[in-house]
Each structure stands twice: as structure tokens, then as C-alpha cells.
Coordinates of C-alpha atoms and ligand atoms in Angstrom, one line a residue:
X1 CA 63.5 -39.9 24.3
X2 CA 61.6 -41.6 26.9
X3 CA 57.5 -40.9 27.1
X4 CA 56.6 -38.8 29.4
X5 CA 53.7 -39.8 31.6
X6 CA 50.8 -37.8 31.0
X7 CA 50.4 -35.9 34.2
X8 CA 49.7 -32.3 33.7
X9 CA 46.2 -31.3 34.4
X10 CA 45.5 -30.1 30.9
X11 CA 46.5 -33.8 29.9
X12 CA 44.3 -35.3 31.8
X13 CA 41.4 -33.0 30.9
X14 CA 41.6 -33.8 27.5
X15 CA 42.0 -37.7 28.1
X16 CA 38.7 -37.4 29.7
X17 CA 37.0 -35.6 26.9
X18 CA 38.9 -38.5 24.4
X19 CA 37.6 -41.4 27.0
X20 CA 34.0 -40.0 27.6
X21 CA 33.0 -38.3 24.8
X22 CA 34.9 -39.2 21.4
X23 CA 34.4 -41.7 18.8
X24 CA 37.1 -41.9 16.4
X25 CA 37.5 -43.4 13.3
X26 CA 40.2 -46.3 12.7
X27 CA 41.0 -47.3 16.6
X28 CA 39.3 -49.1 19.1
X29 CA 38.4 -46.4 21.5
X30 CA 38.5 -48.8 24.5
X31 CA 41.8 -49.5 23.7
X32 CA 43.2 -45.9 23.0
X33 CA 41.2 -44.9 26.2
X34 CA 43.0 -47.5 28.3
X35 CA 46.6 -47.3 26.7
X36 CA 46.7 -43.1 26.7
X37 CA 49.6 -43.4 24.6
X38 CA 49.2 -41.0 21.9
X39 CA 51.2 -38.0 22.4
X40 CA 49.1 -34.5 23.0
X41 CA 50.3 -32.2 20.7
X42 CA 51.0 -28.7 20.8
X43 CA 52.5 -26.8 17.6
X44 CA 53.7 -28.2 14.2
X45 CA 56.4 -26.5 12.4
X46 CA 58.2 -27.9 9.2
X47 CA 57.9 -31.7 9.5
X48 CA 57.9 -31.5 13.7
X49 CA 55.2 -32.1 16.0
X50 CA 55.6 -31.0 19.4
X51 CA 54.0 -32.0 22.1
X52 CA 52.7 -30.7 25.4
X53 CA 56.1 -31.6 27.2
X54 CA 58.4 -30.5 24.6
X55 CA 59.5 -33.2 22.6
X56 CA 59.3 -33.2 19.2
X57 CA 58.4 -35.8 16.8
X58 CA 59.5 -36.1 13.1
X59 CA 56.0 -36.9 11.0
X60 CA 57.9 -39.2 8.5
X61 CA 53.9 -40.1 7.1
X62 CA 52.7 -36.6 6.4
X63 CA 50.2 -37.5 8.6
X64 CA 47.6 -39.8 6.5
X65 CA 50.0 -39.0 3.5
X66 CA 48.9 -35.1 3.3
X67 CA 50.7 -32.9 5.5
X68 CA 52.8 -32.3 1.9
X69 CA 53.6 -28.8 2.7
X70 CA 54.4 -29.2 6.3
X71 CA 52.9 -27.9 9.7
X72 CA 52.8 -23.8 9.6
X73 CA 53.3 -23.2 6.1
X74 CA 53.0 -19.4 6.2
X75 CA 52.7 -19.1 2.5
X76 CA 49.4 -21.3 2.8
X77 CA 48.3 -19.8 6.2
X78 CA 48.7 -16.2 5.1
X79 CA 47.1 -16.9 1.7
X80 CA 43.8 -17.8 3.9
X81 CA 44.4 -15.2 6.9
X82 CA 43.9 -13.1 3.6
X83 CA 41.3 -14.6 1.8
X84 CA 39.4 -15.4 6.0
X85 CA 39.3 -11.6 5.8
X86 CA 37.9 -10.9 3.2
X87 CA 35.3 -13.6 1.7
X88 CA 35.1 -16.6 3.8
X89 CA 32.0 -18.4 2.4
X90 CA 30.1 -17.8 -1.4
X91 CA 27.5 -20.5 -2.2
X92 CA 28.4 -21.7 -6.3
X93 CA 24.8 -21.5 -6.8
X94 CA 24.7 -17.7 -6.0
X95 CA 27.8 -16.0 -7.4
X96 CA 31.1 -16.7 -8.1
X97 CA 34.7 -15.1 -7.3
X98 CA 38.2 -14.5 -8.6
X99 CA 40.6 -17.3 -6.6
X100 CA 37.3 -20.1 -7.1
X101 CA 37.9 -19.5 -11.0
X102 CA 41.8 -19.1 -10.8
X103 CA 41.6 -23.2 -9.1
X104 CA 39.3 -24.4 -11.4
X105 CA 41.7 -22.9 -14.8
X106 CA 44.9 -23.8 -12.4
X107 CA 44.4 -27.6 -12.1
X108 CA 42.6 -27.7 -15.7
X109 CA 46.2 -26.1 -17.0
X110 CA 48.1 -28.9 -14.9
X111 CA 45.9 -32.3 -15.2
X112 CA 47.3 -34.1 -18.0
X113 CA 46.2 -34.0 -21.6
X114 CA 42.5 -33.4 -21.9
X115 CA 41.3 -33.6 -18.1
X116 CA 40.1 -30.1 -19.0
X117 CA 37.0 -30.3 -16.9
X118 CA 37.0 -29.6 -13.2
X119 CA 34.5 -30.3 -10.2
X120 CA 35.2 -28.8 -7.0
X121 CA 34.6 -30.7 -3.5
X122 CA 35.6 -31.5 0.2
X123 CA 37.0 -34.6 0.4
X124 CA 38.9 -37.5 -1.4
X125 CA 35.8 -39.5 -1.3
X126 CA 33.5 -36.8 -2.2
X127 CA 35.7 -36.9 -5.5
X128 CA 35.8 -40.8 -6.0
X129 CA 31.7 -40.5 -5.2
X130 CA 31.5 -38.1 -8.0
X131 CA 33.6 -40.1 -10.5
X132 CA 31.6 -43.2 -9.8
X133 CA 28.3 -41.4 -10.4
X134 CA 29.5 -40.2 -13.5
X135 CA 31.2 -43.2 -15.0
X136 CA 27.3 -44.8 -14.4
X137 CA 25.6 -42.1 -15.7
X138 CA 28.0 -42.0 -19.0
X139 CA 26.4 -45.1 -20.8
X140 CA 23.2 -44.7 -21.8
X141 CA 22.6 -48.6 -21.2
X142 CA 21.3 -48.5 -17.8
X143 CA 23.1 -52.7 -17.4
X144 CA 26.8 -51.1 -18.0
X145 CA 27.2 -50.0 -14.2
X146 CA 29.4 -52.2 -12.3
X147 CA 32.8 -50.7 -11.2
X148 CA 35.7 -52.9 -11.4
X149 CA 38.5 -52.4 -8.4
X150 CA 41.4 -53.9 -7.0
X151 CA 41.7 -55.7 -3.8
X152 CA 43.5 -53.8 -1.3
X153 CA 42.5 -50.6 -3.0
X154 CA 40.9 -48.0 -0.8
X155 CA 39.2 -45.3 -2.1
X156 CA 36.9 -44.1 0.9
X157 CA 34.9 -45.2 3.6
X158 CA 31.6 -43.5 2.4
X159 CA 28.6 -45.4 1.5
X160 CA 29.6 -45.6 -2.4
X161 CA 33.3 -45.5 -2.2
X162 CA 32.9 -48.4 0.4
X163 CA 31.5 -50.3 -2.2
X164 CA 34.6 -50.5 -4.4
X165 CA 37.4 -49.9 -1.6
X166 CA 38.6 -53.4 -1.7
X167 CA 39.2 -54.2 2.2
X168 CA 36.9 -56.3 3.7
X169 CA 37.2 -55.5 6.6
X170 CA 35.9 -52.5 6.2
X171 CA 32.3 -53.1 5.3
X172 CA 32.5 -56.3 7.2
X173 CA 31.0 -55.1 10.6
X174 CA 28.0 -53.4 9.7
X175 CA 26.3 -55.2 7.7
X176 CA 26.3 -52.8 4.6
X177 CA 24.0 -53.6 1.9
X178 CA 26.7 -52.0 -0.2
X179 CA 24.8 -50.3 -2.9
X180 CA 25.6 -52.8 -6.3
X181 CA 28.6 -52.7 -8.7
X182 CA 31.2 -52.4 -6.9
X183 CA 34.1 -55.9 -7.9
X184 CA 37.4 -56.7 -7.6
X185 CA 40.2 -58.3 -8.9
X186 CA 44.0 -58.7 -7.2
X187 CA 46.5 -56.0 -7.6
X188 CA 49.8 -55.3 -8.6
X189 CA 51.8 -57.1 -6.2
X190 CA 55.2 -58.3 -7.6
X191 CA 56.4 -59.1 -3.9
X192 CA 53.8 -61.2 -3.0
X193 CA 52.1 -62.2 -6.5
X194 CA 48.8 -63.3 -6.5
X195 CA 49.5 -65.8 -9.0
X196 CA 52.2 -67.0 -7.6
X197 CA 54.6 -65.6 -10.8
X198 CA 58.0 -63.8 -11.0
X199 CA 58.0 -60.3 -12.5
X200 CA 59.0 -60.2 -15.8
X201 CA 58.4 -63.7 -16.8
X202 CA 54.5 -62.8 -15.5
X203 CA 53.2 -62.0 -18.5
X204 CA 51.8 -58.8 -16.0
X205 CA 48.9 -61.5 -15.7
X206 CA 48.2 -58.8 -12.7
X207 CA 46.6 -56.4 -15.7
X208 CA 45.4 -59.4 -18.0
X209 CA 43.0 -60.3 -15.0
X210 CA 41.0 -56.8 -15.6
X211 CA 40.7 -58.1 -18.9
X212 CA 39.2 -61.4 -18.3
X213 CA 36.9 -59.9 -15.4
X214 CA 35.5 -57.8 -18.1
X215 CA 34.5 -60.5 -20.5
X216 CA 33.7 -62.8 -17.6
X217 CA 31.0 -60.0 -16.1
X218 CA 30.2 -58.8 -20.2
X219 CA 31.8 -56.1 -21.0
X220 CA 28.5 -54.2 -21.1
X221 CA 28.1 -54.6 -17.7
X222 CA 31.3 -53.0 -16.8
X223 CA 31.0 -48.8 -16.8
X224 CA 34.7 -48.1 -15.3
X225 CA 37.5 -49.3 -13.9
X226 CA 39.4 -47.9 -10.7
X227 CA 42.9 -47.7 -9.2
X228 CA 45.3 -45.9 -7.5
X229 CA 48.6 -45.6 -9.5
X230 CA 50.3 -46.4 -6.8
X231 CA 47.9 -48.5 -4.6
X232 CA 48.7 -46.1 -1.0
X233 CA 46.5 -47.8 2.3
X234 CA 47.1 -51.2 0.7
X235 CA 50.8 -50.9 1.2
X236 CA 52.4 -48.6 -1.6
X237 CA 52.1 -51.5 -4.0
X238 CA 53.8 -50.0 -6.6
X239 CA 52.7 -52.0 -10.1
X240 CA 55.5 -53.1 -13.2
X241 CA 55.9 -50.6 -15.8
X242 CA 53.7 -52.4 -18.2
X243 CA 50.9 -52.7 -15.8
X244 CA 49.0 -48.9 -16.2
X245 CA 49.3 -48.6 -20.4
X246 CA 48.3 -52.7 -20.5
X247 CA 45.3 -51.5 -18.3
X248 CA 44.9 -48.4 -20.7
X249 CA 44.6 -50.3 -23.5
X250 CA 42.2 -52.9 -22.2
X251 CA 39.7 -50.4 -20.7
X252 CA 40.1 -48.7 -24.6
X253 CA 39.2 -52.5 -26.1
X254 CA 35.9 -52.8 -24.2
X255 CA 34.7 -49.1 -23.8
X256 CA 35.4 -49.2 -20.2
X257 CA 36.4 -45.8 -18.6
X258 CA 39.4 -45.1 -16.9
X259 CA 39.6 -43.7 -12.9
X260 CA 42.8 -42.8 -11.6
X261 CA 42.5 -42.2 -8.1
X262 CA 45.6 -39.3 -6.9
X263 CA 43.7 -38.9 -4.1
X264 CA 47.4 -39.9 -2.5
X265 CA 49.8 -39.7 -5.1
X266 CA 49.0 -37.0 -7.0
X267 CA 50.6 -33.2 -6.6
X268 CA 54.1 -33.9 -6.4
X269 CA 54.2 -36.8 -4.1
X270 CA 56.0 -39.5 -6.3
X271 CA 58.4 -37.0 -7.9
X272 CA 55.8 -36.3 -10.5
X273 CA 53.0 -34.0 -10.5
X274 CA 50.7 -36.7 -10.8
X275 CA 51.6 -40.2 -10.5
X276 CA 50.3 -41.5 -14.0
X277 CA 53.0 -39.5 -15.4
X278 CA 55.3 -41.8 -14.8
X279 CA 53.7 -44.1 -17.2
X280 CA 52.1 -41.8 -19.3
X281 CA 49.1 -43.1 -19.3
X282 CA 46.0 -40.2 -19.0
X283 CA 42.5 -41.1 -17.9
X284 CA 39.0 -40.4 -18.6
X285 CA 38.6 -39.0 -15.4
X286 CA 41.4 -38.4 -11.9
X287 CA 40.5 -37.7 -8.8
X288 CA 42.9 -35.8 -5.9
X289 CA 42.3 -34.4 -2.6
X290 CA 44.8 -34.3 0.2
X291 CA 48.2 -32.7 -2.0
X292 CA 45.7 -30.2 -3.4
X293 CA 45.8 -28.1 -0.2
X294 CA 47.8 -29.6 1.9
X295 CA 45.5 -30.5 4.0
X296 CA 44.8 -27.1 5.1
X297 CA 41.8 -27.0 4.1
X298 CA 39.3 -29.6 2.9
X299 CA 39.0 -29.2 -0.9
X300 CA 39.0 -32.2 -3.8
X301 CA 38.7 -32.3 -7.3
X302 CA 37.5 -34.5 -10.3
X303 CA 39.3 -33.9 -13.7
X304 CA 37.3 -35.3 -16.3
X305 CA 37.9 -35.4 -20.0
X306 CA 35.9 -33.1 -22.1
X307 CA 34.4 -35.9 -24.4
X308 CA 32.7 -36.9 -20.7
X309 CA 31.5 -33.6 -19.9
X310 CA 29.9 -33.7 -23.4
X311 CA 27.8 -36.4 -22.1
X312 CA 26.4 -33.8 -19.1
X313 CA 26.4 -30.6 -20.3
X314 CA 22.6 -29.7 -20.7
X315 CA 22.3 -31.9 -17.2
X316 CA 22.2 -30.9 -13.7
X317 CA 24.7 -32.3 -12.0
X318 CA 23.7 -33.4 -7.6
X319 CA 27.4 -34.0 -6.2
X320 CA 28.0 -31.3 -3.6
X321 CA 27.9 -30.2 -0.1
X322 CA 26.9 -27.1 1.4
X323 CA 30.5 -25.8 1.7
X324 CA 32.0 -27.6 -1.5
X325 CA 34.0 -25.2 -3.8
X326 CA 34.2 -22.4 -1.0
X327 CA 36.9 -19.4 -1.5
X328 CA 38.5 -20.4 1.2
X329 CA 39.1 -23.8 0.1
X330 CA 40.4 -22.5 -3.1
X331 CA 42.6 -20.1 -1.2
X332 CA 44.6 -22.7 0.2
X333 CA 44.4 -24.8 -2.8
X334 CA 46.1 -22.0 -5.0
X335 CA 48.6 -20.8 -2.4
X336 CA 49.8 -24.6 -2.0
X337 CA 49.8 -25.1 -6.2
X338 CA 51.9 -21.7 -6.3
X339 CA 54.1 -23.5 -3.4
X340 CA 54.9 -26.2 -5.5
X341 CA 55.2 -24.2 -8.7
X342 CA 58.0 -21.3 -7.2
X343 CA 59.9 -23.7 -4.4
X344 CA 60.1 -26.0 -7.8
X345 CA 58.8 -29.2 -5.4
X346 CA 58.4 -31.7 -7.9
X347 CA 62.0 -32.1 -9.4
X348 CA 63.2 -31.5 -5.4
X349 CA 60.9 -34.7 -4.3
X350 CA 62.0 -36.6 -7.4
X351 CA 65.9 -36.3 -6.4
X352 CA 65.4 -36.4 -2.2
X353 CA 63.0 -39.3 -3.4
X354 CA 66.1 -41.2 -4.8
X355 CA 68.5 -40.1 -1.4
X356 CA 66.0 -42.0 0.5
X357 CA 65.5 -44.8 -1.1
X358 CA 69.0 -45.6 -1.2
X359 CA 69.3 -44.8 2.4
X360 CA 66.1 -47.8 3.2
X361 CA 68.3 -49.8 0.3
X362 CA 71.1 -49.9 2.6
X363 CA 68.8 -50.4 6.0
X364 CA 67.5 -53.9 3.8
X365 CA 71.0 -54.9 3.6
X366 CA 71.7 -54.5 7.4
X367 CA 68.4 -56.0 8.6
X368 CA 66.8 -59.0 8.2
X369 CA 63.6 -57.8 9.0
X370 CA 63.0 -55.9 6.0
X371 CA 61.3 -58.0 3.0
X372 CA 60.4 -55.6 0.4
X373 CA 61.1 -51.5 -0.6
X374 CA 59.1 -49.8 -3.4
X375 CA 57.5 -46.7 -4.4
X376 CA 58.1 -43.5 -6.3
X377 CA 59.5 -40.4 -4.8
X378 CA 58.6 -39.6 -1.3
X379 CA 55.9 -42.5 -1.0
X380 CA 58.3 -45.3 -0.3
X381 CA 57.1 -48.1 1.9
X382 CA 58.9 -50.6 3.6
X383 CA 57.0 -54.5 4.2
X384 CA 59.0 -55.9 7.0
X385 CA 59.0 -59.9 7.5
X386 CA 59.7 -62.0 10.5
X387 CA 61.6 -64.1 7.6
X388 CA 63.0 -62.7 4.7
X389 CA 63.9 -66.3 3.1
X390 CA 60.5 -67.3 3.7
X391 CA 58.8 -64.1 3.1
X392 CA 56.4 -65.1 6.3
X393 CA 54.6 -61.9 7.4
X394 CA 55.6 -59.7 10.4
X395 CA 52.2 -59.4 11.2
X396 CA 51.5 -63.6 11.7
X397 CA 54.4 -63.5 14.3
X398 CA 52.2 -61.2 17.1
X399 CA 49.5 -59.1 15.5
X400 CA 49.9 -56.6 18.5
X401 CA 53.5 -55.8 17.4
X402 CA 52.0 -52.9 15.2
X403 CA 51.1 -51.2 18.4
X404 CA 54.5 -52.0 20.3
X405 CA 56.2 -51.0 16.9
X406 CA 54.9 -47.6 16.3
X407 CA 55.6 -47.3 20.5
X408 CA 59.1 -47.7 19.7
X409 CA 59.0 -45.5 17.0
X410 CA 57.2 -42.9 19.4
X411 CA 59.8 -43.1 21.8
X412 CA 62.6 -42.2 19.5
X413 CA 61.0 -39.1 18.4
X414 CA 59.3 -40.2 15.4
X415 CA 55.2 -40.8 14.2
X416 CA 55.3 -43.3 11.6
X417 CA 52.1 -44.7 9.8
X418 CA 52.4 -48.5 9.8
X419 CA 49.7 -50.1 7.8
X420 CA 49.4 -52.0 4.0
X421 CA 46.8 -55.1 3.7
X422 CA 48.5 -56.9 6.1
X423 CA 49.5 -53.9 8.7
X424 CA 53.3 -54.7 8.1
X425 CA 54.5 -51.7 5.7
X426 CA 55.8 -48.6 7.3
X427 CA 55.2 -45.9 5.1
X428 CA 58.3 -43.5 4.7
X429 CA 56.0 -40.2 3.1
X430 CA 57.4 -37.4 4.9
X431 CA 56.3 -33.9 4.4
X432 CA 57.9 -33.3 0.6
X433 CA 59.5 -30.4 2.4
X434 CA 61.5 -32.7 4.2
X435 CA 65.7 -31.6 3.8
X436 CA 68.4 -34.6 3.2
X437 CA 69.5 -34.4 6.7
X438 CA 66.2 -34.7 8.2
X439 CA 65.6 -38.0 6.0
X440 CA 69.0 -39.0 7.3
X441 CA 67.2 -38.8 11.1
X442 CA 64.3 -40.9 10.0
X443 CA 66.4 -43.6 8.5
X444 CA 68.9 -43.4 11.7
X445 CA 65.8 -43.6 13.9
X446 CA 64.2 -46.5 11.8
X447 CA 67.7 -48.5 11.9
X448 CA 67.7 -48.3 15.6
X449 CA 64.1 -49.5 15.7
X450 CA 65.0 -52.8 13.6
X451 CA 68.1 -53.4 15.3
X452 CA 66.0 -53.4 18.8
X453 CA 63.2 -55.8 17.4
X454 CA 65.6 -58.3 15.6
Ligands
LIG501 C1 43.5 -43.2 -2.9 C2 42.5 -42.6 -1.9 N1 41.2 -42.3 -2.4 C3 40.3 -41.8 -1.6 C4 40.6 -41.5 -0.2 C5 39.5 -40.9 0.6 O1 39.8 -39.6 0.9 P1 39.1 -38.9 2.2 O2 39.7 -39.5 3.4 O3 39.6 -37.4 2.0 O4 37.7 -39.0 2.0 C6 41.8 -41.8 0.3 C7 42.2 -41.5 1.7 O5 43.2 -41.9 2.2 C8 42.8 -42.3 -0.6 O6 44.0 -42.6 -0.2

């Protein structure tokens, strides 16, 4: 497919608005104003975008990892056409109705073990705020704070979460007095180890670091530690097996809670419902976000183990927003947990999670360009190299080639995330709707893509 170039009037309207008037996130705006080379889209059906032209675009990325249930999901969309009718807004501090208690039993019922107690927000950071807050609050010594995190980790971009998101970057340019506690300590990277050892003979020194960082800071200075089972902006850094139950235990050994952030991984998207199944390893508290709904609607959640809750019953709790918790939230957020329950998703993303990974398998053994493959389920992600002997990173070779890569991609008929610490993983997350033959399109497209650029 070759780009068409944006003439149409309506194009160029919206161009202006983009130019003139918008500030978004993650971009530099003078360069998305000057390039104009994101497609303006029109419909989404399935996994397909289309765009004001008429060419489609498989999302292999599910969006930022959260289009799960795929564009027009009438199950979800009818469920809130239904519930938009009917209630659209009731404050939790005035009454409370029938599908705002049926989420709150629903995700208590399917959080592992004793993750029993629910609180209801907006977004994936609201959630991680709300964690952090109450892993502080838990101790009663006021000096056992600090949150321990990984580099590479994200976990938001608001003023706490930016704290212990582990990307410089990030907090670099303003100048954020970042409020205190948040520290971290290198992840899970077998492919490129931080210490410079070779999975298994490691000794998973990866996890024994979380324990020296806790002695070295006092373990009474340390109120939680946080991860992401499988660590998702950073590059789907995907740890050992030993890695989470080491990390249990030594959390356990110095009376330092345990947040597991599904923000990413959890409902369904590694082939489990939640990604800490596949170690078996359940936290004091989870947080998730984007697979709750679907993103159709902007609704998160913090599971937290009773013996926390304990802690706060008799106390007011100040974590919310105006339209946290709202029916319609919950609408979509039940509709898309009955999804997964009746189309039996899990077990489906489990086995097309093994198709493609064999299918990337075979596109590292015909390609030179690709270092590394890992992940669970349908949250693979390839880290391409410029030399595979060497491991040298495709980014060091031309840090523009990002842009020129997902261009390439664009022209094909396919919108693919490409990101990691480094910006060299392209992330193969497709909605977990997506059918064999479709994944056999995205790996065909991919191929041609690293064909052209070797
Ligand atoms: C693991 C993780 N935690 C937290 C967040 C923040 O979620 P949100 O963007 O909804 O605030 C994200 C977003 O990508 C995430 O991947």
C-alpha cells in the first residue's frame, strides 16, 4: 500500500487543529506537525483500522497494549448503549447500583488467592497511585516508605507514579522534585544482563539485588516493592522462572509488601488471566487497567489482600476522582470480563500465543536483524540488532530509524508499537481476538519489513 497524501479537505482541517491547537503526549509536536504522517482514521472493526482513504491497517499492538477486545466489539458497545440509557453517572458517595457491585464481587471472585478487596478507579496510574499510598500508609513507622522499582519499569507518568517509573527520561525535563521514595534497581534482563551473567548459571542475581537494596537502604525503610510481571514499555522483558517466587520470598523475609503491576499483562493477555499465574506467585496488592475494559471505557482497579484492608477499615480512604467507579465504567468492565469468560479467551490466547511465537521463531532464523524474542502469550516482543553476533543495538546505528521503521510498517498496512528502553523492540500484542491467519499477515508483513532494511 503506498500512503496516500493527505489532501482531502477534511484532512487538512484536522491537521490544522493537530498543528495549531494540540499538545500530545509522547511526540514532539513540531515534528508530528511537520511530518503529517500519521494516518487519519475513520472506523475500527476487529483488529483493523481504516482510514479516511480506505486503507486498512492491522493494529498488531492493541493500540498501547489495550485494544484486547478489538475495535466495535458489540458485546461491549451494546452493554453500555444499555447501561448510557439507563444510569450514566452515580457518585459512590451517594448511592450505589447493581453492575458497580456485580465488578467489584466479579474481579474479587477472579484475582488470585486472597486479593479479595477491590478499589475502583480511571486509570492505570490512578491504581499504582492508590497502591503506593497504601503500601505507605500500611506501616505504622512513618521511616518505612520508600518504594523499591526496577529500572525500565513504567508505571505512570503522574506525579507519584513518576516517582518509581524507572525511565529517566521521563522526569528528566521538568525538573520534578519527585516526591521521595521512589528507587531502583536493574531488571530482569537475561538478553542483555545487567551483570553481565548467563541465565542459568546467574544465580537470578537479577532478584538477589532487591535483596541487597533492602538491607543496603534498612529494611525498615523499605514499605513495598513494585514490578510488572512482565516488564511491558521497557521492552516485554520477560524475567527467568525463578525470578517472581525468589522476589516473593525476599519481600516475605523483610516485611516488604508485594505490588504487581497488570496494568498491561493482566486479563488474559499472556495466556493467563493474570500474568503472576504463571509463576504462582500472589501479591499483597495488583493493580490492572487497560484489559479490564478494553479500553472502552476508562476504569482501573487495586486488589488488595484482606490482611491490608484490615489495616484501613475504620479509615477514610482520599484516592478518587469525580467519575471513578461510575456505572458506566463498570458496564464495560463486566461486558468485557463476560467476553473473556463465554468466547473462553484465555486458553484461545494461550495456544494463538504459541502459533506466533513460532511464526517470529522462524522470522529470527531468516533475519539477521532480530536479536532477541520473549514474552508470554500475545505480548511477544521482538529486540532487533544492527548485529546479532555482537548484540550492538539497532537504535545506536541511526536513532531516527524508529520513525522510518514504523513508516515502513505503515506502508504495508500495519501500526506497530516500536519502543523498549532502548526504542528497538517491536511489540507483537495484537487484539487477543486476533485469528491464526490474521497473525500469519503480521508476520508476512514484518518479514518483508526486515528483508527491506537488511
Ligand atoms: C504497567 C503499567 N502501569 C501503569 C500504567 C499507567 O496506566 P495509564 O496510562 O492508564 O495511567 C501503564 C501504562 O501503560 C502500564 O503499562
Amino acid at each position: 500500500m503506498k500512503l496516500q497524501e493527505n489532501v482531502l479537505p477534511e484532512v487538512e482541517s484536522i491537521w490544522d487543529a493537530i498543528e495549531k491547537n494540540a499538545w500530545i503526549p509522547w511526540v514532539s509536536m513540531a515534528e508530528v506537525a511537520k511530518k503529517r504522517e500519521q494516518p487519519i482514521i475513520t472506523k475500527g472493526e476487529g483488529i483493523y483500522l481504516e482510514d479516511v482513504h480506505g486503507n486498512q491497517y492491522l493494529d498488531a499492538s492493541s493500540g498501547p497494549v489495550a485494544v484486547n477486545y478489538g475495535y466495535g466489539n458489540t458485546r461491549i458497545a451494546d452493554a453500555l448503549k444499555d447501561q448510557l440509557s439507563k444510569l450514566h453517572f452515580l457518585h459512590y458517595r451517594i448511592a450505589f447500583t447493581q453492575v458497580v457491585a456485580d465488578v467489584f464481587r466479579k474481579i474479587a471472585e477472579l484475582t488470585p488467592g486472597s486479593l479479595n478487596r477491590i478499589h475502583l478507579n480511571i486509570t492505570g496510574s490512578d491504581a499504582v497511585e492508590g497502591a503506593i499510598k497504601i503500601a505507605r500508609g500500611y506501616y505504622d513507622d512513618p521511616e518505612k516508605n520508600k518504594i523499591l522499582s526496577l529500572y525500565g519499569s513504567y508505571h505512570g507518568l503522574s506525579y507519584g507514579t513518576l516517582s518509581i517509573t524507572g525511565f529517566t527520561s521521563f522526569k528528566d525535563p521538568f525538573r520534578l522534585n519527585i516526591p521521595s521514595g521512589g528507587l531502583h534497581v536493574p531488571p530482569p534482563y537475561c538478553y542483555r544482563c545487567p551483570y553481565g551473567l548467563v541465565y542459568p548459571g546467574c544465580d537470578i542475581m537479577c532478584a538477589q539485588m532487591i535483596d541487597e537494596a533492602i538491607k543496603g537502604e534498612g529494611a525498615n525503610a523499605i514499605a513495598a516493592f513494585i514490578g510488572e510481571p512482565i516488564m511491558g514499555v521497557g521492552g516485554v522483558i520477560t524475567p527467568p522462572k525463578e525470578y517472581w517466587p525468589l522476589v516473593k520470598e525476599i519481600c516475605d523475609k523483610h516485611d516488604v509488601l508485594l505490588i504487581l503491576d497488570e496494568v498491561m499483562t493482566g486479563w488474559g493477555r499472556t495466556g493467563k488471566l493474570f500474568a503472576c499465574e504463571h509463576w504462582n506467585v500472589e501479591p499483597d496488592m495488583m493493580t490492572m487497567a487497560k484489559g479490564l475494559s478494553g479500553v472502552y471505557q476508562g476504569i482501573s482497579a487495586i486488589a488488595v489482600q484482606e490482611k491490608i484492608f484490615d489495616k484501613f477499615k475504620d479509615q477514610k480512604f482520599y484516592h478518587s476522582h469525580t467519575q471513578s467507579c461510575s456505572p458506566l465504567s463498570c458496564a464495560a468492565a463486566l461486558a468485557a470480563i463476560s467476553f473473556i469468560e463465554d468466547e473462553n479467551l484465555v486458553a484461545k490466547v494461550a495456544e494463538k500465543g504459541k502459533y506466533l511465537r513460532k511464526k517470529l521463531e522462524e522470522l529470527r532464523e531468516d533475519s539477521a536483524a532480530v536479536g532477541d524474542i520473549r514474552g508470554k502469550g500475545l505480548f511477544q516482543g521482538m529486540e532487533l540488532v544492527s548485529d546479532r553476533e555482537q548484540k550492538l543495538r539497532f537504535s545506536s546505528k541511526d536513532p531516527a530509524f524508529t520513525g522510518i521503521l514504523e513508516k515502513k510498517f505503515l506502508e504495508r498496512g500495519m501500526i506497530i508499537r516500536i519502543g523498549g528502553y532502548n526504542s528497538d523492540t517491536l511489540y507483537f500484542t495484537p487484539p487477543l481476538i486476533i485469528e491464526n491467519d490474521e497473525i500469519d499477515q503480521m508476520c508476512e508483513i514484518t518479514w518483508e519489513v526486515l528483508k527491506e532494511i537488511a
